[in-house]
PDB file of C-alpha atoms in Angstrom:
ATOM      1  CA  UNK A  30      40.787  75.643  54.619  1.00 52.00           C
ATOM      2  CA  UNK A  31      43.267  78.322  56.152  1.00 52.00           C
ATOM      3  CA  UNK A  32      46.374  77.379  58.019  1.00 52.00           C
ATOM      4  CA  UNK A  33      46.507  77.198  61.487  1.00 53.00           C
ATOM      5  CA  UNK A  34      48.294  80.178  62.930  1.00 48.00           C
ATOM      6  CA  UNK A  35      49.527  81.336  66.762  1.00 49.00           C
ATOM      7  CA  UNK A  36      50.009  84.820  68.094  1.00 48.00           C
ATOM      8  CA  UNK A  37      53.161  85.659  70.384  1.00 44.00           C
ATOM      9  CA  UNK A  38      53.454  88.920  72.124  1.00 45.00           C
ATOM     10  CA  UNK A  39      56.524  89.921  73.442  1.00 44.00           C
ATOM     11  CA  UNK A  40      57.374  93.226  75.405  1.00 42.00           C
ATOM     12  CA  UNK A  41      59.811  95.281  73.856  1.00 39.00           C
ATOM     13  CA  UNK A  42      61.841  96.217  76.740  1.00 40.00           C
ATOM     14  CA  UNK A  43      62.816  92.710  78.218  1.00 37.00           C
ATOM     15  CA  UNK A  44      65.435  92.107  75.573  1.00 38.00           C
ATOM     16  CA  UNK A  45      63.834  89.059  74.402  1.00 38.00           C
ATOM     17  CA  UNK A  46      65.103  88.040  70.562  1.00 39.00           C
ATOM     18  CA  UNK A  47      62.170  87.506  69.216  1.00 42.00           C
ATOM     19  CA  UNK A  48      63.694  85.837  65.986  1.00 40.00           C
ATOM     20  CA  UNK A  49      63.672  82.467  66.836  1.00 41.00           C
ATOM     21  CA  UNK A  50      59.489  82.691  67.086  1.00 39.00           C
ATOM     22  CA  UNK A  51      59.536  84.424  63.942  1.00 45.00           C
ATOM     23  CA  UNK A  52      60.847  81.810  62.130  1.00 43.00           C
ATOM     24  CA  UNK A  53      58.818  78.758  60.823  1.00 46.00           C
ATOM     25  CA  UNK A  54      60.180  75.545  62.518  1.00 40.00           C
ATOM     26  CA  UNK A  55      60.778  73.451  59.509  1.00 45.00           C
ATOM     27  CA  UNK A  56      63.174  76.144  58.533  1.00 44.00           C
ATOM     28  CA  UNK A  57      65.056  76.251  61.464  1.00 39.00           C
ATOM     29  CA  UNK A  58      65.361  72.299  61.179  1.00 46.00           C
ATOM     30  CA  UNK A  59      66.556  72.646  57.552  1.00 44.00           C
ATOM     31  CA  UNK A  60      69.524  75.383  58.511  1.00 45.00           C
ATOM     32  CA  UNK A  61      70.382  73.513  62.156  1.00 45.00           C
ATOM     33  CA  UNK A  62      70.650  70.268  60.504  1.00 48.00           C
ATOM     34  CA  UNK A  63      72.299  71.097  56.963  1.00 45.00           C
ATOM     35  CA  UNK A  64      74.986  68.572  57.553  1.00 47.00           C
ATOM     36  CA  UNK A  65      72.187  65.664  57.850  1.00 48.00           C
ATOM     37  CA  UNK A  66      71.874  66.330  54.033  1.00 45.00           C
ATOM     38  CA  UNK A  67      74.639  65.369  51.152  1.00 48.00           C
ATOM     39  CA  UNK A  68      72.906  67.730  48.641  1.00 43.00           C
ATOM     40  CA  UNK A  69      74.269  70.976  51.475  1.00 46.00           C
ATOM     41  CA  UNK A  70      77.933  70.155  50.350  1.00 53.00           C
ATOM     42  CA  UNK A  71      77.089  69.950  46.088  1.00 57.00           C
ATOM     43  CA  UNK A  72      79.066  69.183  43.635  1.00 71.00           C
ATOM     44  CA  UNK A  73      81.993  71.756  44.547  1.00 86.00           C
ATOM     45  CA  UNK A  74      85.204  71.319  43.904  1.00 90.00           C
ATOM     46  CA  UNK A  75      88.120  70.829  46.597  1.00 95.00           C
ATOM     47  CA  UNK A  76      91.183  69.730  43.959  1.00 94.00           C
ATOM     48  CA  UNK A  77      92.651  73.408  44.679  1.00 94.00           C
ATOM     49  CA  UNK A  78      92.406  73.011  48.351  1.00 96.00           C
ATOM     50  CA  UNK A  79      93.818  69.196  48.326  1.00 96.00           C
ATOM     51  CA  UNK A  80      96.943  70.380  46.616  1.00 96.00           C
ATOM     52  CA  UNK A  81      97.672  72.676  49.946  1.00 95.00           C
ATOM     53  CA  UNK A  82      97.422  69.682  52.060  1.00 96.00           C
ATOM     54  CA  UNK A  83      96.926  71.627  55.374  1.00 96.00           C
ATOM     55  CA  UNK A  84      94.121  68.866  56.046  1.00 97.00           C
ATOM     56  CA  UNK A  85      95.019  65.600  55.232  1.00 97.00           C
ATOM     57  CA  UNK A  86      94.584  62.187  56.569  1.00 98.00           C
ATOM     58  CA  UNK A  87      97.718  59.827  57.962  1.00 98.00           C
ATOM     59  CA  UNK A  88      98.163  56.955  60.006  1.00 97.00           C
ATOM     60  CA  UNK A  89      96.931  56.353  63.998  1.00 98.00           C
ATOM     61  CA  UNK A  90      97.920  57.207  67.009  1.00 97.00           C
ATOM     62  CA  UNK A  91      98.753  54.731  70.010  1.00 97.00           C
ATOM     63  CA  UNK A  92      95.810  54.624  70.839  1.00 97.00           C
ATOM     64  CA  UNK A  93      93.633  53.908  67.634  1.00 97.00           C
ATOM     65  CA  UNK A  94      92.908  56.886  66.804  1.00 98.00           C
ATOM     66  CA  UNK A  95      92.972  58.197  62.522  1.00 98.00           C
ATOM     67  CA  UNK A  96      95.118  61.204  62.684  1.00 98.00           C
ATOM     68  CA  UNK A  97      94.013  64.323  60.475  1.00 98.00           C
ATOM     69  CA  UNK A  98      97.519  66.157  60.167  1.00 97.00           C
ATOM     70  CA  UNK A  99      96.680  70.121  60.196  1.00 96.00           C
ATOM     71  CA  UNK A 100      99.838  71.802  58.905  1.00 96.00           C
ATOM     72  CA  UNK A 101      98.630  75.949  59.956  1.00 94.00           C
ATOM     73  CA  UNK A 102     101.445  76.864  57.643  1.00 94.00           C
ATOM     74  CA  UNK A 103     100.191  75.568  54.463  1.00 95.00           C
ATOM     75  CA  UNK A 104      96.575  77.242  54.839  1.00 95.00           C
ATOM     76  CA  UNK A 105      96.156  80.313  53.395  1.00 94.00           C
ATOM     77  CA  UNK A 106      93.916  82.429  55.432  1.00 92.00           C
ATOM     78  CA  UNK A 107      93.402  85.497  53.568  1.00 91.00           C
ATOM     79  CA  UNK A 108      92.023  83.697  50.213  1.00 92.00           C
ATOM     80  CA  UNK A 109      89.659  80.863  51.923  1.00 94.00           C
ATOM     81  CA  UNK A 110      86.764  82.107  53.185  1.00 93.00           C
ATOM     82  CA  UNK A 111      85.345  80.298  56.317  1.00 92.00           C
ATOM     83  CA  UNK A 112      82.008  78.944  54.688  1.00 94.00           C
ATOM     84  CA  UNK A 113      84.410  77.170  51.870  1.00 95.00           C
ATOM     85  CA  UNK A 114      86.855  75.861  54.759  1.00 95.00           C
ATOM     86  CA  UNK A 115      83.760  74.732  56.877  1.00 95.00           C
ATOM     87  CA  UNK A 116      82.411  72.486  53.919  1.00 95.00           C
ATOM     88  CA  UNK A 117      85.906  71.572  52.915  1.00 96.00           C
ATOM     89  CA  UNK A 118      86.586  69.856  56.710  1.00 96.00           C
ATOM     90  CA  UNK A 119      82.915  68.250  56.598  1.00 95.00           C
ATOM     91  CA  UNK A 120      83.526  67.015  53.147  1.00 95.00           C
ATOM     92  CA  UNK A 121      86.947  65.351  54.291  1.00 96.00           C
ATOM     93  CA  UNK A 122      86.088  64.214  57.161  1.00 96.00           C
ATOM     94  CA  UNK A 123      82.823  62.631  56.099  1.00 95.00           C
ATOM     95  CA  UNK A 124      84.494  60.709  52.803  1.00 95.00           C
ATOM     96  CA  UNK A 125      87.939  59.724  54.555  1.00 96.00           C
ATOM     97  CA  UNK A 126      86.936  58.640  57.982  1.00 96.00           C
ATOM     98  CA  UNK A 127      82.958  58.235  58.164  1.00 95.00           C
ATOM     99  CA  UNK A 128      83.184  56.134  61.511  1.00 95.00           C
ATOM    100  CA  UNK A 129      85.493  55.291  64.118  1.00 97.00           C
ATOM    101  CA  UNK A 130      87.474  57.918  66.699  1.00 97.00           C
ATOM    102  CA  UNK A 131      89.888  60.285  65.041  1.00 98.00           C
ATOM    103  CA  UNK A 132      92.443  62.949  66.346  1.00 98.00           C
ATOM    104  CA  UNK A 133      94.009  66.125  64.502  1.00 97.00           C
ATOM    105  CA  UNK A 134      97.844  66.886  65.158  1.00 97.00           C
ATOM    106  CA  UNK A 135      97.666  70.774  64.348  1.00 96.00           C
ATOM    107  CA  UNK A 136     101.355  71.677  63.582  1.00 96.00           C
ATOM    108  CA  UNK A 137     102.122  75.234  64.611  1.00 94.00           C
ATOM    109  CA  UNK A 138     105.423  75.693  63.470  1.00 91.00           C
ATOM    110  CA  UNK A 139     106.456  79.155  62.136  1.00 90.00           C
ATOM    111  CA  UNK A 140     102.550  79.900  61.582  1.00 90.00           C
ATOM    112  CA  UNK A 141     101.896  84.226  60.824  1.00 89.00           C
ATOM    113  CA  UNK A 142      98.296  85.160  62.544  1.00 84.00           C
ATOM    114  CA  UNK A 143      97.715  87.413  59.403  1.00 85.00           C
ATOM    115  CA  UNK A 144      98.370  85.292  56.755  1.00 91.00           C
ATOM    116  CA  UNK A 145      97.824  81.118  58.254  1.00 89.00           C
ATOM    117  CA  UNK A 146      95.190  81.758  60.839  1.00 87.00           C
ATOM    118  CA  UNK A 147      91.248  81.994  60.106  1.00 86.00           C
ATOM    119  CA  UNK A 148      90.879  82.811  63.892  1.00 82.00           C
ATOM    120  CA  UNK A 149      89.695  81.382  67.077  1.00 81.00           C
ATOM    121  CA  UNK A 150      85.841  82.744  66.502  1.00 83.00           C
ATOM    122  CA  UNK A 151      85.705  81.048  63.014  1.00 87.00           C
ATOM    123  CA  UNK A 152      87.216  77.615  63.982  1.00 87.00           C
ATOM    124  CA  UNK A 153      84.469  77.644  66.852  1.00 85.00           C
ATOM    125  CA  UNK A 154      81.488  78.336  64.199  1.00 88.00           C
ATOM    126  CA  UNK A 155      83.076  75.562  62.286  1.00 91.00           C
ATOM    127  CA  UNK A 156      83.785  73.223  65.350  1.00 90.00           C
ATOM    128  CA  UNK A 157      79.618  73.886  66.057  1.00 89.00           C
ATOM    129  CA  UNK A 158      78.551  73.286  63.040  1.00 91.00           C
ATOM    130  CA  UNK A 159      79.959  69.804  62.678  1.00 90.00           C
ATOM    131  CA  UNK A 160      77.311  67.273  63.550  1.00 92.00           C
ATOM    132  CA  UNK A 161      77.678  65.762  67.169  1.00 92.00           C
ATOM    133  CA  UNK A 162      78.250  62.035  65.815  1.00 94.00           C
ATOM    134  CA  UNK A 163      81.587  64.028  64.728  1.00 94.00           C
ATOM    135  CA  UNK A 164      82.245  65.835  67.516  1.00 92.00           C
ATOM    136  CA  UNK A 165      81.942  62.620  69.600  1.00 94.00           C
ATOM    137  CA  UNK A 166      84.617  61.093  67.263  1.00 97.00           C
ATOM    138  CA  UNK A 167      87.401  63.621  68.158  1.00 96.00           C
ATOM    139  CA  UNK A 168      89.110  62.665  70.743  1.00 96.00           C
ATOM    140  CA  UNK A 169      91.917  64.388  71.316  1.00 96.00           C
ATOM    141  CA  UNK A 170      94.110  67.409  69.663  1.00 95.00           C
ATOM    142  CA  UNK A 171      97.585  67.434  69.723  1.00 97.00           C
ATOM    143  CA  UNK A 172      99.020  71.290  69.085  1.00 95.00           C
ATOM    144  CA  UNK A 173     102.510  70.951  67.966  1.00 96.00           C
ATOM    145  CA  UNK A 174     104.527  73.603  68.823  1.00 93.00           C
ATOM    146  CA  UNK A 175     102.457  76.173  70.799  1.00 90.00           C
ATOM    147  CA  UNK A 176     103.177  79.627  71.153  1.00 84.00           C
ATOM    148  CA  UNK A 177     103.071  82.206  73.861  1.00 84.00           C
ATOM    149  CA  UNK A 178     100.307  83.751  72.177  1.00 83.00           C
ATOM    150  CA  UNK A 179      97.928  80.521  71.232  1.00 83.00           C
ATOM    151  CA  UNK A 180      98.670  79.173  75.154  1.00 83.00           C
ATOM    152  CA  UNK A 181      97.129  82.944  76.299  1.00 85.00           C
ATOM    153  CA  UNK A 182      94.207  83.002  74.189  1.00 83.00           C
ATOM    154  CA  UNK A 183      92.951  79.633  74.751  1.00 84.00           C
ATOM    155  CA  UNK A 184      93.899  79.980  78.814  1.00 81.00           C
ATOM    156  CA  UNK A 185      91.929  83.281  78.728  1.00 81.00           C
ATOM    157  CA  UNK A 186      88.821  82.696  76.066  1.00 77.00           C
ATOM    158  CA  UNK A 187      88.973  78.952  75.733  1.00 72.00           C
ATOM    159  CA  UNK A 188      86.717  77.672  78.216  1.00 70.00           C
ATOM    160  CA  UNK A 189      84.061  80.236  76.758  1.00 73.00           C
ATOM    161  CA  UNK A 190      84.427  79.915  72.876  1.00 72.00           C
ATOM    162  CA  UNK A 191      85.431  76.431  72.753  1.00 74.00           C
ATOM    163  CA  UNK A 192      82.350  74.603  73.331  1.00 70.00           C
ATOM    164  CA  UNK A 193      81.468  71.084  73.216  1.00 63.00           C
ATOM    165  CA  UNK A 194      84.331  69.401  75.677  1.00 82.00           C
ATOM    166  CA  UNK A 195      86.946  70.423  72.769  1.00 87.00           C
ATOM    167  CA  UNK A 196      89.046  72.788  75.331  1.00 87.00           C
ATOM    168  CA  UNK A 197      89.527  69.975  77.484  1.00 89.00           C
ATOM    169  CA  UNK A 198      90.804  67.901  74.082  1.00 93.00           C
ATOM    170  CA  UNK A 199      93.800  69.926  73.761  1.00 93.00           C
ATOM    171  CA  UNK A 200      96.952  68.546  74.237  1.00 94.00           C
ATOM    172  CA  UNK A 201     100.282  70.982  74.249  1.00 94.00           C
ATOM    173  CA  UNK A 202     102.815  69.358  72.784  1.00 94.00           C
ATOM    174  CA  UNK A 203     106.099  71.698  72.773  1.00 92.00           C
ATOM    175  CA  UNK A 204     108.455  69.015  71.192  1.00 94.00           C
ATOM    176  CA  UNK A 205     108.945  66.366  68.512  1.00 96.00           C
ATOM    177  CA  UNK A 206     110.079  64.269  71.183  1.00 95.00           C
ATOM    178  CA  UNK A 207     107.291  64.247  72.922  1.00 95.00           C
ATOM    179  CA  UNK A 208     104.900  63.899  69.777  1.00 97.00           C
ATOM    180  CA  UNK A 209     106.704  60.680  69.430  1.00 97.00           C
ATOM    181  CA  UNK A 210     105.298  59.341  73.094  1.00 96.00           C
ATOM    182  CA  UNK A 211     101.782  59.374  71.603  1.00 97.00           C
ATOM    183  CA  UNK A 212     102.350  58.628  67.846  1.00 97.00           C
ATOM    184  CA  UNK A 213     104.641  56.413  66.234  1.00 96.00           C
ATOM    185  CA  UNK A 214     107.103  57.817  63.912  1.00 95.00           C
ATOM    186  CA  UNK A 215     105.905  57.269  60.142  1.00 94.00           C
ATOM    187  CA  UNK A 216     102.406  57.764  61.170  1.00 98.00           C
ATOM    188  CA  UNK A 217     102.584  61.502  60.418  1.00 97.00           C
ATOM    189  CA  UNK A 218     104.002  63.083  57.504  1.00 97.00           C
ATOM    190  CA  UNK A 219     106.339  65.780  59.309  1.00 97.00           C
ATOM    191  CA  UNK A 220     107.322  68.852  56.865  1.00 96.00           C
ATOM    192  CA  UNK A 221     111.213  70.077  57.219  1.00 96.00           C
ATOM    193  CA  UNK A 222     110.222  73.511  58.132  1.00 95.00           C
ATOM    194  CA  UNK A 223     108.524  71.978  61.308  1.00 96.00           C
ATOM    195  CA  UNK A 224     111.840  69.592  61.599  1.00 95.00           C
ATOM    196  CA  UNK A 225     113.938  72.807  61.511  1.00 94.00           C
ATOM    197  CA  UNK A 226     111.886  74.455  63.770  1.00 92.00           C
ATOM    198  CA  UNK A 227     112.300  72.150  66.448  1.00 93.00           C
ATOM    199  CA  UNK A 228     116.076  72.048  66.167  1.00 92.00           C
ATOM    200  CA  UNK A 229     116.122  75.784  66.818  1.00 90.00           C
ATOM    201  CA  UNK A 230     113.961  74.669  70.270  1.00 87.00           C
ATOM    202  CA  UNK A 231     116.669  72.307  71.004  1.00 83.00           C
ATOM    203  CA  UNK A 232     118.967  75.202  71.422  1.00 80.00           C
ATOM    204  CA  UNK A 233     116.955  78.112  71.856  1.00 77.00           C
ATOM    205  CA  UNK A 234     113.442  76.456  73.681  1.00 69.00           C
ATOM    206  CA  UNK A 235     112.059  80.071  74.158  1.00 64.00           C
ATOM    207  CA  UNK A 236     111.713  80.961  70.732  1.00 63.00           C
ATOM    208  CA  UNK A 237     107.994  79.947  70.581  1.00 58.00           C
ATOM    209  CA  UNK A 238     107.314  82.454  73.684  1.00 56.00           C
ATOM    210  CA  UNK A 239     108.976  85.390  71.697  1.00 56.00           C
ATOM    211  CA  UNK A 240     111.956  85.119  74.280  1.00 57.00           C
ATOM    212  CA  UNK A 241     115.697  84.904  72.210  1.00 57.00           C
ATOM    213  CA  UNK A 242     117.852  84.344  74.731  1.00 51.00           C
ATOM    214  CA  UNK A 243     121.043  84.869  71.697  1.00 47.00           C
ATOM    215  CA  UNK A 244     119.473  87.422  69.852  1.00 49.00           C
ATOM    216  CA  UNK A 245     122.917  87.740  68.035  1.00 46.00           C
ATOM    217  CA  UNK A 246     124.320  84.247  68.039  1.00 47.00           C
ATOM    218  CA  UNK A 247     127.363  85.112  70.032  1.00 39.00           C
ATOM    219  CA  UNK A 248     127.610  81.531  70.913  1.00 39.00           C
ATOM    220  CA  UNK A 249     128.561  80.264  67.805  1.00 42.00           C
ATOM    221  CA  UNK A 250     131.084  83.050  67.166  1.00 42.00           C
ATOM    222  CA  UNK A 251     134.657  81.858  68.078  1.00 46.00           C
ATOM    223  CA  UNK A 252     135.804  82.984  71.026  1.00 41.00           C
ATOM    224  CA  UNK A 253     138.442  86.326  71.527  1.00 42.00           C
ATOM    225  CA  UNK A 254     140.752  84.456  72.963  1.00 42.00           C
ATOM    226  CA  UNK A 255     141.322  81.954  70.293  1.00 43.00           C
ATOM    227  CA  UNK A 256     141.337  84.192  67.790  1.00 43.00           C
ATOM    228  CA  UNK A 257     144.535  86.252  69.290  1.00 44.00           C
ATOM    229  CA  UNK A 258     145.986  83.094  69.889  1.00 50.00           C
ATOM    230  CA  UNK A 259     146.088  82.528  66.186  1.00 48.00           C
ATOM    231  CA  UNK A 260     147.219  85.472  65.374  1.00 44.00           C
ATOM    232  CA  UNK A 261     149.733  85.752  67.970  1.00 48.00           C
ATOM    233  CA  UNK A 262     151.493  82.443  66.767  1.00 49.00           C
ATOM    234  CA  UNK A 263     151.387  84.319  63.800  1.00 49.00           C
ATOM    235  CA  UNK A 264     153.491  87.028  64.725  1.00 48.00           C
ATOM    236  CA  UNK A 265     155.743  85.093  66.032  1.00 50.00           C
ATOM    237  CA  UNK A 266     156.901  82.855  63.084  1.00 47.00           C
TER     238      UNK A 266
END
């Protein structure tokens, strides 16, 4: 008995793509809902990524929350491609907190576009391809340490690539300090670098905006005047 079969004609010129009628539908249920199936993520091996620990998971937040601690530093962009780091988030997320609402405190601290960051387009593909059970479970992420940069391209492109309610999820947090108002301390695992960095903010809180308002340190030369002083009591013994 043949298979039943439909015809769809589509003009050329309307700019219709016609690939989603070209495709069977039990295929596009397979690739839409790969994540609905254990077999997608196989038996590959994360050890090399784990020993990075840019993802891992900590305490909770004030509010209940699991916190996944993202340290951008740690990650290294240019040898992890973004269908490895896609399964590697599912796979961690899935295993270490199956149920329940989570956050992700995304450190920023001292982070190089080139070398740390996979890029605003990829983390949307892999924010879209989580299932929505998971996406429902975030509830809030806390971005340590912003730059000028990060604050422009999520102002500008945010609302447009960042789909799903997770724009309005993101929470600046320019300070320690005030990391410490929704988290208590001992919850996260804080790296020095990111300590260090936020001393230099205590002192100098436009680094992160590419603004250095002692380029040369001048205030923690000695001053002029003390120093002929001391030389001056010199000359005179």
């Amino acid at each position: 008995m043949a298979e039943d079969f439909s015809v769809v004609v589509l003009a050329s010129d309307l700019g219709v793509d016609a690939r989603p009628f070209l495709t069977r539908t039990d295929e596009v249920d397979e690739q839409e809902n790969w994540h609905d199936c254990p077999q997608y993520l196989g038996d590959e091996d994360f050890a090399d990524l784990d020993l990075l620990h840019f993802f891992t998971l900590q305490g909770s937040d004030k509010s209940g929350n699991r916190i996944f601690r993202v340290v951008g530093k740690f990650f290294p962009a240019r040898v992890v491609s973004a269908e490895r780091l896609k399964k590697y988030i599912f796979q961690k997320i899935s295993n270490e907190c199956p149920e329940g609402p989570f956050c992700l405190v995304y450190m920023h601290s001292t982070v190089q576009k080139d070398e740390n960051s996979p890029g605003i387009t990829i983390l949307r593909w892999i924010y879209e391809d989580l299932p929505s059970e998971i996406k429902e479970r975030l509830q809030v992420v806390y971005f340590v340490h912003p730059g000028l940069r990060s604050r422009l391209v999520i102002a500008t492109l945010g609302r447009l690539l960042l789909t799903g309610g997770l724009y309005w999820k993101i929470k600046y947090v320019s300070r320690l300090q005030y990391l410490w108002e929704e988290i208590k301390k001992g919850e996260v695992e804080v790296p020095d670098f990111v300590n260090n960095h936020d001393n230099v903010l205590e002192h100098r809180p436009l680094t992160d905006y590419g603004i250095e308002p002692d380029p040369f340190h001048l205030t923690e030369v000695q001053s002029s005047s003390f120093s002929l002083n001391h030389y001056e009591n010199r000359w005179v013994s």
